[in-house]
Coordinates of C-alpha atoms in Angstrom, one line a residue:
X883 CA 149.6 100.0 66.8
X884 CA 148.3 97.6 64.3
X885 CA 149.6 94.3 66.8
X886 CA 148.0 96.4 69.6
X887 CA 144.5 96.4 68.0
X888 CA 144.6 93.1 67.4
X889 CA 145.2 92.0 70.6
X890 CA 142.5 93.8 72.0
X891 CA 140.4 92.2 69.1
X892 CA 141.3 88.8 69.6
X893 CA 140.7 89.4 73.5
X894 CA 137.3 90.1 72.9
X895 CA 137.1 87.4 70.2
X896 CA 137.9 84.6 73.4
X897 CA 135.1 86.5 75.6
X898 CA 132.7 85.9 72.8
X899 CA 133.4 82.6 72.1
X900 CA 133.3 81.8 75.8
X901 CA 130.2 83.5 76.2
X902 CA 129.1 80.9 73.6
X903 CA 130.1 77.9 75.7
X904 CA 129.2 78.8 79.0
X905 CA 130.3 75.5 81.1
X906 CA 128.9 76.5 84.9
X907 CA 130.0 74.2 87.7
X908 CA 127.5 72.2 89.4
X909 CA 128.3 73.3 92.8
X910 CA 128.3 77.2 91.9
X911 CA 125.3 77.9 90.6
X912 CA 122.5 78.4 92.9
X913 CA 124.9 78.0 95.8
X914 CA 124.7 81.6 96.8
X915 CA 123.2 84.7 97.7
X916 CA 124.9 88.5 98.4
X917 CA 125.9 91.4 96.3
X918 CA 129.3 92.3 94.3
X919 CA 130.2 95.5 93.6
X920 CA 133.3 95.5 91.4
X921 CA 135.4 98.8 91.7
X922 CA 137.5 98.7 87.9
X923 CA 141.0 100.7 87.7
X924 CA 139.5 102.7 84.6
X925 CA 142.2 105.7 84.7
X926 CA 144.9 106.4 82.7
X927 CA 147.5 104.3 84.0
X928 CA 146.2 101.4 83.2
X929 CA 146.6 100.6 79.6
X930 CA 143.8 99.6 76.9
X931 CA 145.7 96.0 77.0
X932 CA 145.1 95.3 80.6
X933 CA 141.7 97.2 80.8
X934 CA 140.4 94.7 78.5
X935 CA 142.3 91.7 80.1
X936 CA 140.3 92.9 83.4
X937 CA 136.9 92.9 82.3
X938 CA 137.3 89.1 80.6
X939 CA 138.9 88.1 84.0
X940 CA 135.8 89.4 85.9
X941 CA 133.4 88.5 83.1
X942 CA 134.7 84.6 84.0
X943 CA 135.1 84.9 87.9
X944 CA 131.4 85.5 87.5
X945 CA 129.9 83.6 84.8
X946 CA 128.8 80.4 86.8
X947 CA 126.7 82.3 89.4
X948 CA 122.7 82.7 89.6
X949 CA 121.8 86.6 89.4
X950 CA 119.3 88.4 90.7
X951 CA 117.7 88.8 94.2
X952 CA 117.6 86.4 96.4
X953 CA 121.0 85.0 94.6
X954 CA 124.1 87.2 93.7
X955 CA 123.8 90.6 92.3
X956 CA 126.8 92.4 90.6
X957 CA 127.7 95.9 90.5
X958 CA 130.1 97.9 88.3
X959 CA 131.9 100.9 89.5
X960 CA 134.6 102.3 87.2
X961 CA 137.4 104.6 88.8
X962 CA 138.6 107.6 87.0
X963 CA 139.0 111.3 87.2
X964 CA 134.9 110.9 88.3
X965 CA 134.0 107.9 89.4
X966 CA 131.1 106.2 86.5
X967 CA 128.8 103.3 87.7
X968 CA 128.5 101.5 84.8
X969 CA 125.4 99.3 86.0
X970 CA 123.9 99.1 89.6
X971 CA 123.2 95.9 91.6
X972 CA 119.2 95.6 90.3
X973 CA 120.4 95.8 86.3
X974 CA 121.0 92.7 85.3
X975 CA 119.4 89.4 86.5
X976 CA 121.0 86.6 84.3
X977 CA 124.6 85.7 82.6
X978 CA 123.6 86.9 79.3
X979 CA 122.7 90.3 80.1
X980 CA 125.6 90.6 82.6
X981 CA 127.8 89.4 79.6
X982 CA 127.0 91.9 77.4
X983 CA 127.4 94.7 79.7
X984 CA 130.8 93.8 80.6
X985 CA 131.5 93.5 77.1
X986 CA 129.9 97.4 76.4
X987 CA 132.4 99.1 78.9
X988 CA 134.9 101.6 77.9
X989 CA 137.8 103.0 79.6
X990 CA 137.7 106.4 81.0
X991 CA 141.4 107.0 81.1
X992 CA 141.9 110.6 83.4
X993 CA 143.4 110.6 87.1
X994 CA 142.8 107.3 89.6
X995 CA 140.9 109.0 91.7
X996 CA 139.9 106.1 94.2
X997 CA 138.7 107.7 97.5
X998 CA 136.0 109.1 95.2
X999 CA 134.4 106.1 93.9
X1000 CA 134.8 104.3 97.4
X1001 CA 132.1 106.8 98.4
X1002 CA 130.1 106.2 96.1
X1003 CA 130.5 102.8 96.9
X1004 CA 129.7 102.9 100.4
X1005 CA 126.0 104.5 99.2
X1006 CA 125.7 101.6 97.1
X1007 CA 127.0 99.1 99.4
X1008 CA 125.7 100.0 102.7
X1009 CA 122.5 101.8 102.5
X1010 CA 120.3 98.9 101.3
X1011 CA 117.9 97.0 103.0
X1012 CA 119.4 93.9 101.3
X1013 CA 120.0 91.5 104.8
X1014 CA 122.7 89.8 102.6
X1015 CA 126.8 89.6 102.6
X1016 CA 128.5 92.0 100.5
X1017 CA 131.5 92.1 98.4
X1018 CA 133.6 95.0 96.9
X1019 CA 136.4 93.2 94.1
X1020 CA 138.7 96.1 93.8
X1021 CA 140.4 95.4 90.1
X1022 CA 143.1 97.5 90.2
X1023 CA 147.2 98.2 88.4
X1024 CA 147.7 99.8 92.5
X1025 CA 149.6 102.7 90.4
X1026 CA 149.1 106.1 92.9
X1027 CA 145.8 104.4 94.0
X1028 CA 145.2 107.6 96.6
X1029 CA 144.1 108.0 100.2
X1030 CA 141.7 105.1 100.5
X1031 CA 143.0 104.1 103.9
X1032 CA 139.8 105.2 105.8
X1033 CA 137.2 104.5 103.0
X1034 CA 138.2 101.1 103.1
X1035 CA 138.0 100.9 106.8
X1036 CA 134.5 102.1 106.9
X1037 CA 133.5 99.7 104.5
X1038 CA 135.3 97.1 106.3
X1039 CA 133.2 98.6 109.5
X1040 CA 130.5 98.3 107.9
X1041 CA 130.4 94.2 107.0
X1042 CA 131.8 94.8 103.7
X1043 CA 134.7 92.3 102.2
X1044 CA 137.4 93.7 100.5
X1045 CA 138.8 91.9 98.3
X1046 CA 141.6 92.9 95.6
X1047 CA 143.6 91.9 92.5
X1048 CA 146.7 93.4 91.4
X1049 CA 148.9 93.7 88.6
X1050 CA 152.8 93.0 89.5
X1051 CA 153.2 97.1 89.7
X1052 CA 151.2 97.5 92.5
X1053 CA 151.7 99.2 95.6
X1054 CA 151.2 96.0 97.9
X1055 CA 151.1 98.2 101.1
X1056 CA 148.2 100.0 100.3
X1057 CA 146.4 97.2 99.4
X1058 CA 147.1 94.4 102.2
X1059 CA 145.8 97.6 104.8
X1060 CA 143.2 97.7 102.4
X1061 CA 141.8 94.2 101.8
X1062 CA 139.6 92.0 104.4
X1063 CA 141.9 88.6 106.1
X1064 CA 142.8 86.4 105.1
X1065 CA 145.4 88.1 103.0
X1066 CA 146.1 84.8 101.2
X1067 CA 142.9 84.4 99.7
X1068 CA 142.0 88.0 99.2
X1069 CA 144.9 90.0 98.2
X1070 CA 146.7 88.8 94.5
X1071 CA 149.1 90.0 92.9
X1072 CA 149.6 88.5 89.3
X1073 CA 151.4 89.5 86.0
X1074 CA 147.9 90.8 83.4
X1075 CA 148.8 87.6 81.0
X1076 CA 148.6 84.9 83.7
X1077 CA 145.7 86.1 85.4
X1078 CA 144.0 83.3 84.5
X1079 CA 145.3 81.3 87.5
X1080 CA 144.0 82.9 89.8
X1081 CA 139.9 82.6 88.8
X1082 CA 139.0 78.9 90.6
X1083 CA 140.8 80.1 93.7
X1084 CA 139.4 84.0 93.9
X1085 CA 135.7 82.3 93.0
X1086 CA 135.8 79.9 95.8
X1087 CA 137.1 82.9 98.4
X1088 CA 133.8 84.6 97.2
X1089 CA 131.8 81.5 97.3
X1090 CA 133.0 81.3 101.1
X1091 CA 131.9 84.9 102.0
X1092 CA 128.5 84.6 100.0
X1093 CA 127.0 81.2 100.5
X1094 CA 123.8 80.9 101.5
X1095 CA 123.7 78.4 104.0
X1096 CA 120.6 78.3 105.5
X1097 CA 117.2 76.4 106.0
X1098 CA 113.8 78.5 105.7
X1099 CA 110.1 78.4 105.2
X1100 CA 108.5 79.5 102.4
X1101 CA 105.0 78.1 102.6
X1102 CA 102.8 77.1 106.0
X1103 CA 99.7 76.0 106.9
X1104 CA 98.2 74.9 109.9
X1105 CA 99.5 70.8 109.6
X1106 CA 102.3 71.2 107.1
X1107 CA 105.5 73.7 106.2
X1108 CA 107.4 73.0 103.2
X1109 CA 111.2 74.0 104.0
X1110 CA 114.0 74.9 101.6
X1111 CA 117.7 75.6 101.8
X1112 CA 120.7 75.8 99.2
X1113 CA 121.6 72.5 97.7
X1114 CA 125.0 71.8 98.6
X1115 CA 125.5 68.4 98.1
X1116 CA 124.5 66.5 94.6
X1117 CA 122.7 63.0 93.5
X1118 CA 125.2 60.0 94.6
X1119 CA 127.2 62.2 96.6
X1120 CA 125.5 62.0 99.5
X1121 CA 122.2 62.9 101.6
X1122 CA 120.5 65.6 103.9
X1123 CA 119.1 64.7 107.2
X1124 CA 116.2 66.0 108.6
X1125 CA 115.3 66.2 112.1
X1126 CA 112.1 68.4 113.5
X1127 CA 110.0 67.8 116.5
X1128 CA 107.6 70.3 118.5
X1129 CA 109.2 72.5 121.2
X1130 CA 106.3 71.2 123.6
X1131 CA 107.2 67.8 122.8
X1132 CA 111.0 67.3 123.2
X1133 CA 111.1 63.3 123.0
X1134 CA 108.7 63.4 120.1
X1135 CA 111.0 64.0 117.4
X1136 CA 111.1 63.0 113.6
X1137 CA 114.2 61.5 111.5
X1138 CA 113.9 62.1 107.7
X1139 CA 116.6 60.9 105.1
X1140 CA 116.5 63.0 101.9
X1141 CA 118.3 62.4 98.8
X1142 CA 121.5 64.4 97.8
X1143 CA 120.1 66.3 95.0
X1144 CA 116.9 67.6 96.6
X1145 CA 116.6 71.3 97.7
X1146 CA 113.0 71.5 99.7
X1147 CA 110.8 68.7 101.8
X1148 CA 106.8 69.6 102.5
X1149 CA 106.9 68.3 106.8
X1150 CA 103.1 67.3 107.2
X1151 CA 100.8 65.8 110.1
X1152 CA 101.9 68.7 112.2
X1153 CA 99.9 70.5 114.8
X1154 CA 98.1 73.8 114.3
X1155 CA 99.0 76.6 116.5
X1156 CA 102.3 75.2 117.2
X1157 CA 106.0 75.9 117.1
X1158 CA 108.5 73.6 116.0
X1159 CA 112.2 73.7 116.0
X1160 CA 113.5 71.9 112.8
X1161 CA 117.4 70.6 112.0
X1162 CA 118.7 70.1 108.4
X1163 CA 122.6 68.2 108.5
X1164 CA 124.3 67.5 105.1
X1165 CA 125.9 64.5 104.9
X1166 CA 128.6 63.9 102.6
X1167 CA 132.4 61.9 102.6
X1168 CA 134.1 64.1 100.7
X1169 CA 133.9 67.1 103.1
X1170 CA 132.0 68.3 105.9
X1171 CA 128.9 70.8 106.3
X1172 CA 127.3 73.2 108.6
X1173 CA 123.7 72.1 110.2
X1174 CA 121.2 74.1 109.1
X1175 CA 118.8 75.2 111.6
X1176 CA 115.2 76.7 111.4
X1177 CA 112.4 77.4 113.9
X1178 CA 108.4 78.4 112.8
X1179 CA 105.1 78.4 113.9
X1180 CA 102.0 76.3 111.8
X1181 CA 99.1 79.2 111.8
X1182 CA 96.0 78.7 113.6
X1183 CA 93.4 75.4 112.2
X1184 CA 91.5 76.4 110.0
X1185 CA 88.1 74.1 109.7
X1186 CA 86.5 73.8 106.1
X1187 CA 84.4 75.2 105.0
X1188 CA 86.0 78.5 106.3
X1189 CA 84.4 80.5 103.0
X1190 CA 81.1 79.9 101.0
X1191 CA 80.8 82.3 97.9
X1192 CA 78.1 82.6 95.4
X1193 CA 78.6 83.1 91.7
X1194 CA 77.4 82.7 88.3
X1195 CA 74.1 83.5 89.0
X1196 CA 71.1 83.1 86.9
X1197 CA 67.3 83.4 87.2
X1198 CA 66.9 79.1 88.0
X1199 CA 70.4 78.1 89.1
X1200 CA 73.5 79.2 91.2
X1201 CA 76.8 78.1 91.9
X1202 CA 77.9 77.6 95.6
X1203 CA 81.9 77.3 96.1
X1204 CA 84.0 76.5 99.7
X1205 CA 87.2 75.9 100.9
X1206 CA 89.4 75.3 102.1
X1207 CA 89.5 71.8 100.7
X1208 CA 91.1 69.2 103.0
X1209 CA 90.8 66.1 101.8
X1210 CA 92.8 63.8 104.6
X1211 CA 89.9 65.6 107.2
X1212 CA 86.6 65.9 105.5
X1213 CA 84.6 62.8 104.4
X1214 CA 81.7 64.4 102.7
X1215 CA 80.3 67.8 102.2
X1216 CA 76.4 68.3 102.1
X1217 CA 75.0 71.2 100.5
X1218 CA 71.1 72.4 101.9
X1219 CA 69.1 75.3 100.3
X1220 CA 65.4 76.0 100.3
X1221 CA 64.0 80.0 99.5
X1222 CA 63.5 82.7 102.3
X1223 CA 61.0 82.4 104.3
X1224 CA 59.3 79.0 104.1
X1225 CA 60.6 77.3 100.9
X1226 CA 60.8 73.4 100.7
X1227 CA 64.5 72.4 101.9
X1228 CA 66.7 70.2 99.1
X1229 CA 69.8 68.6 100.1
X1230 CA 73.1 67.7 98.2
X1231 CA 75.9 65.3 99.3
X1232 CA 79.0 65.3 97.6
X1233 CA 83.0 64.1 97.8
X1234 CA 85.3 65.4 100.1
X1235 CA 87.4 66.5 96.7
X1236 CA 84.7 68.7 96.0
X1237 CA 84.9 72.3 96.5
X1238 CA 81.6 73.4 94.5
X1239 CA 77.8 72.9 93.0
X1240 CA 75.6 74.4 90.9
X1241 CA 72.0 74.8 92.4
X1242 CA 69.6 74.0 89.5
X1243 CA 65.8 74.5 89.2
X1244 CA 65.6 77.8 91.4
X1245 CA 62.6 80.7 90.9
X1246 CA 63.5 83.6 89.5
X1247 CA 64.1 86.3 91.2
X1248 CA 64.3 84.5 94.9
X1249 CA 66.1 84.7 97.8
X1250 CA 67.6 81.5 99.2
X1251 CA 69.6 79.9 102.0
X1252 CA 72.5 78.0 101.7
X1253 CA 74.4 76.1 104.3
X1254 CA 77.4 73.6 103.4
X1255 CA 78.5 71.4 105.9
X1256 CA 81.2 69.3 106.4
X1257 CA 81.7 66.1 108.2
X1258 CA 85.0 64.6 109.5
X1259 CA 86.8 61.7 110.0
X1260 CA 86.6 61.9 113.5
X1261 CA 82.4 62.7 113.5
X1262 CA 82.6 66.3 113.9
X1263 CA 81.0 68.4 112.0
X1264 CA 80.9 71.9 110.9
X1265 CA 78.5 74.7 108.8
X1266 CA 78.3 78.0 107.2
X1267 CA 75.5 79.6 105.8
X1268 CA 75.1 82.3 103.4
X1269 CA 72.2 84.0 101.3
X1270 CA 71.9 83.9 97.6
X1271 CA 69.5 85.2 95.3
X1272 CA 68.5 84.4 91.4
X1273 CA 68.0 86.7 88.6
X1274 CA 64.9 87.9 87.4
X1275 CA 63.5 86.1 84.8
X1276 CA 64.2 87.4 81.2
X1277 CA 60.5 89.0 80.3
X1278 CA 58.9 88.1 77.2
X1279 CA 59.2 90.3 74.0
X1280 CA 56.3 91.6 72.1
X1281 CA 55.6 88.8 69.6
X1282 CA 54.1 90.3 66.6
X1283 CA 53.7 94.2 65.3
X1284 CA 51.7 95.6 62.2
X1285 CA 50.4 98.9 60.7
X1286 CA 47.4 98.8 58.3
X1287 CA 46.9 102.5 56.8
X1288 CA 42.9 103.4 57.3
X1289 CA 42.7 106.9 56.4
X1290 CA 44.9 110.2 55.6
X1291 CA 46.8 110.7 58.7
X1292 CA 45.7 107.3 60.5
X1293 CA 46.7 103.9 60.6
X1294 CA 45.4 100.5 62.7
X1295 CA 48.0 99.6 65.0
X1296 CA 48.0 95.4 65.2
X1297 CA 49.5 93.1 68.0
X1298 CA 50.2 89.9 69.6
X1299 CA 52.2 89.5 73.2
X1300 CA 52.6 86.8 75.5
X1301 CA 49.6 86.5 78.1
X1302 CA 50.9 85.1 81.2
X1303 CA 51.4 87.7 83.8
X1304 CA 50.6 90.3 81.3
X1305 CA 49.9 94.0 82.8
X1306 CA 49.3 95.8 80.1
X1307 CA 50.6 97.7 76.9
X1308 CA 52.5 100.5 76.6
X1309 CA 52.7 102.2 72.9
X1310 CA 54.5 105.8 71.5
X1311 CA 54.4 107.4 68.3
X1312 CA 54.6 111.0 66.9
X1313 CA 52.3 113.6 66.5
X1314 CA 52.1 116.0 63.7
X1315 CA 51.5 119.7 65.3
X1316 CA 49.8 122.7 63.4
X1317 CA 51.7 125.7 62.1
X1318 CA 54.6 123.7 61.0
X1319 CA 55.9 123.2 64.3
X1320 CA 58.3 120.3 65.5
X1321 CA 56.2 116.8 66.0
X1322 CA 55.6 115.8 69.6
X1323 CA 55.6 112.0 71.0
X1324 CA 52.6 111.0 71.9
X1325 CA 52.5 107.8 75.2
X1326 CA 49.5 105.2 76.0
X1327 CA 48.8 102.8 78.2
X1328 CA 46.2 100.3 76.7
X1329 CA 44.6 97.2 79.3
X1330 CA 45.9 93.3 78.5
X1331 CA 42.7 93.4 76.7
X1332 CA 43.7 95.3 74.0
X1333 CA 44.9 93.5 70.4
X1334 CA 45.0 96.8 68.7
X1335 CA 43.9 100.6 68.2
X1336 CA 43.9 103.3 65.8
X1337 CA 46.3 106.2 65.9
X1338 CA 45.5 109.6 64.6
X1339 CA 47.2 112.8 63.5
X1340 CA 50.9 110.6 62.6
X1341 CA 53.7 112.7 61.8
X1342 CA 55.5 112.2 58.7
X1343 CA 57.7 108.8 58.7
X1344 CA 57.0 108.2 62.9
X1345 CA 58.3 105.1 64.4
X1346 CA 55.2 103.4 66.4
X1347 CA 56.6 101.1 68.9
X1348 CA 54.7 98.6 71.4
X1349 CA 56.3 97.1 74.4
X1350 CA 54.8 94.4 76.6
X1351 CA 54.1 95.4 80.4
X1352 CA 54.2 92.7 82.9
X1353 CA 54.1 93.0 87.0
X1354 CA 58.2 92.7 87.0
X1355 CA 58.9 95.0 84.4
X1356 CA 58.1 95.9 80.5
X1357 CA 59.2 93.1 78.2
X1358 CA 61.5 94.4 75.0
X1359 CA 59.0 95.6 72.5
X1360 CA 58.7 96.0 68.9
X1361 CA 59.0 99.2 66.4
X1362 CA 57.5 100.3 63.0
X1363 CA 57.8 103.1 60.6
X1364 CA 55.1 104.4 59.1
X1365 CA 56.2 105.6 55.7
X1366 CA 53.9 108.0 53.3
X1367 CA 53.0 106.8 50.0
X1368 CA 54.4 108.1 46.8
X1369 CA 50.8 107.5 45.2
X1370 CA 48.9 108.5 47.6
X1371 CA 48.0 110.5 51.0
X1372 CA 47.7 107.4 52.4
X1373 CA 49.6 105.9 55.0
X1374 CA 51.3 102.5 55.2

C-alpha cells in the first residue's frame, strides 16, 4: 500500500514539475479553434494507478494549445455510477487554470455507466451555438463500457469526432464501432505505463480535426479591410501570398508577398461600396497548405466631416470636434462661426490631422453657428453645420457687508456691489414677533441706488444677508449675524 501511494505521489510530483516547464510547440499554439470534451473512465474498474496516469496523459495532450473562445475550449466529463462534469467548456481560458483543474479531480469509483454520461455529452456538445469542430476524447480501461452503440452514432451524426484511448484490456470491438475513421489515428490501444508514446501522434490527429484554417475580416472601412487568418507557417520558413481584386474588375487584381511569421495585412486604396473576393496561399517547402479564401464588402464612403460635436463649453469659448479624420483625402479643414442672428463671421483654417478647436473670445450666454468644412485633394469640398451656445456669465458677488448697531432692536445695514448691469438689491433678515411667538423672515427689494438702510424689530442672533440683483440673475450674496451684547441692549 505504502509503494502504491507513492506512485501516485511521484505521478503527481512529474505533473507539477511539468507544469513548471511548460515547453509549447511553435506550430500548436494559436493553430486552432473547436471544443474538447473529454469523457474520463472514473468507475471502479479502473484503478487509482491508472486514473491518475490518465489525467497527466490528458493534462500533456493539451498543454500546448491556446484556450478560450475563439481557440480550443476543453471539457471534462467523468463516467461513473452518475455521470459528474467536472468543468464545462466556458471554465477555464488558459493552461494554468486548466492545469490545476486537472490536477483537483478525484475518482468516483461505482459502476461505468457510459450511455449516461454520453447524454449528457450530447447537451454539451451539440446544443451550442459554437459554429466550431468538436471533439469528444473518450479515456477509457473499455472494461463492460455498456450500450453506447447508438449514443456514439448520434454524436457521430451530429459532426462530433470520436476519438478514444485504451488500455490493453479493452473491449476493441466496442470501441472501433464507436470511434470516428480513420481508426489508425483515432482508436489506441496502449499498456497505462507507455502511454506516453502515443501524445505527439493523438495531438496532431486533434490538430487535423480542429485547425482553423481560414482567412477573415475583422475590421472595414470604406477604402481599407484588415484580414487575418491562423499562422501556419513561421519566420524563414516560408511566406503567404496574397491575391484580392474587385469582383467588378476581374483583370484588376493585386499580388502581395507577406512574410512567414505574419498573421494579418490591412488591404488599402480600395473602393467604397464594393465587394471584393480576396485569396490567401501559404507557401512553404516543407509541406503543402490549403488556400484560404475570403469575400467582403468595404461599407459605404463616408465624407469627413460626417459629425460635428460641441463640448467643454464656457461663457467665452467652445470646443468644436469632427471626424472622421482622413488624412490621405482632406487637405485642410476651415472652421466659420459668427452669433445667431447677425453676428460678425470669424474663420479658422487648420491641418488635415486636425480633428478639433477651441472657439475663444465668445459672449456669454450666445447662440452661435458653426460650420467646418473640409477641402480635398481633388477640389471638392464638403460642410456641416451645427449650433452652439456659451454659458452665462458667472454674476458678480456682493463685494462688501457690514452691520453698525444704532439703537435697541436696530442696526444700519452697510454695502458695496458691483455697478455694471446692476438691477437692484435684494436683502432678508428676521423679525422678532410679540407674545413670544416664533420670529418671521422679513424680504426687500431696495433700487441700485441704495448703499444701505436701517432694519428694525431684529430677532435675537438673525442672519441679515444681501445679494446683488442683476438683469441675468442675482449675483451670490453676503451674510451677517447680528449678535446681542453681553453689556448691553445694544445690538452689534
Amino acid at each position: 500500500m505504502k509503494g502504491f501511494l507513492l506512485g501516485v505521489c511521484l505521478l503527481w510530483a512529474m505533473l507539477r514539475r511539468s507544469d513548471m516547464q511548460i515547453a509549447l510547440p511553435a506550430s500548436v499554439l494559436n493553430c486552432c479553434e473547436g471544443d474538447i470534451l473529454l469523457l474520463l473512465d472514473s468507475s471502479g474498474s479502473v484503478t487509482n494507478y491508472e486514473f491518475f496516469r490518465l489525467l497527466l496523459f490528458a493534462a500533456e495532450l493539451l498543454r500546448p494549445f491556446s484556450l478560450g473562445r475563439g481557440h480550443v475550449r476543453v471539457g471534462l466529463l467523468q463516467v461513473g455510477t452518475d455521470p459528474i462534469l467536472e468543468f464545462n467548456l466556458d471554465d477555464h481560458k488558459n493552461q494554468e487554470s486548466l492545469q490545476k483543474a486537472l490536477r483537483s479531480v478525484s475518482q468516483l469509483q461505482g459502476d461505468t455507466n457510459t450511455e449516461a454520461a454520453l447524454r449528457v455529452a450530447q447537451r454539451l456538445l451539440t446544443k451550442t451555438d459554437e459554429n466550431v469542430p468538436k471533439i469528444l476524447l473518450w479515456l477509457t480501461d473499455g472494461v463492460k463500457p455498456g450500450d453506447v452503440d447508438e449514443p456514439m452514432s448520434e454524436l457521430k451524426a451530429q459532426g462530433v469526432s470520436v476519438l478514444a484511448i485504451s488500455t490493453v484490456h479493452g473491449n476493441y470491438q466496442v470501441l472501433q464501432r464507436a470511434v470516428t475513421p480513420p481508426l489508425q489515428s483515432h482508436l489506441y490501444s496502449v499498456d497505462i505505463d507507455n502511454i506516453d508514446i502515443i501524445t505527439e501522434e493523438l495531438r496532431e490527429a486533434i490538430i487535423k480535426i480542429i485547425r482553423a484554417e481560414r482567412l477573415r475580416v475583422v475590421h472595414l472601412t470604406s477604402h481599407s479591410a484588415v484580414l487575418q487568418w491562423r499562422p501556419v507557417l513561421s519566420a524563414g520558413g516560408g511566406y503567404y501570398e496574397l491575391r484580392y481584386n474587385s469582383v467588378r474588375k476581374a483583370d484588376g487584381e493585386t499580388r502581395r508577398v507577406l512574410p512567414g511569421d505574419s498573421s494579418s495585412v490591412e488591404v488599402t486604396d480600395l473602393q467604397p461600396d464594393t465587394t471584393y473576393t480576396a485569396a490567401l496561399r501559404p507557401e512553404s517547402n516543407q509541406k503543402l497548405f490549403n488556400t484560404l479564401h475570403v469575400n467582403f464588402t468595404t461599407l459605404p464612403d463616408v465624407l469627413s466631416p460626417a459629425v460635428v460635436s460641441v463640448s467643454d463649453s464656457g461663457p467665452r469659448q467652445i470646443r468644436v470636434g469632427w471626424g472622421p479624420l482622413q488624412l490621405a483625402r482632406v487637405q485642410r479643414y476651415t472652421v466659420e462661426y459668427g452669433a445667431i442672428p447677425s453676428g460678425e463671421v470669424h474663420t479658422v483654417t487648420l491641418p488635415s490631422r486636425q480633428n478639433s478647436t477651441v472657439l475663444t473670445g465668445l459672449e456669454p450666454g450666445t447662440q452661435y453657428l458653426v460650420t467646418v468644412s473640409a477641402l480635398y485633394v481633388n477640389g471638392k469640398e464638403r460642410a456641416m453645420t451645427v449650433k452652439a451656445c456659451t454659458q452665462e456669465a458667472s454674476l458678480p458677488a456682493l463685494a462688501d457687508l457690514q452691520l453698525s448697531p444704532v439703537e435697541r432692536q436696530e442696526i444700519q445695514v452697510a454695502w458695496q456691489a458691483h455697478q455694471e448691469g446692476l438691477k437692484g438689491y435684494w436683502l432678508s433678515w428676521k423679525t422678532e414677533n410679540s407674545h413670544g411667538t416664533k420670529p418671521s423672515t422679513s424680504h426687500v427689494y431696495l433700487p441700485p441706488s441704495s448703499r444701505s438702510t436701517r432694519l428694525t424689530h431684529l430677532a435675537p442672533n438673525s442672519q441679515v444677508c444681501v445679494s446683488p440683483v442683476y438683469g441675468s440673475g442675482r449675483g451670490d450674496g453676503l451674510c451677517c449675524t447680528a449678535e446681542r451684547r453681553t453689556d448691553s441692549s445694544h445690538w452689534g
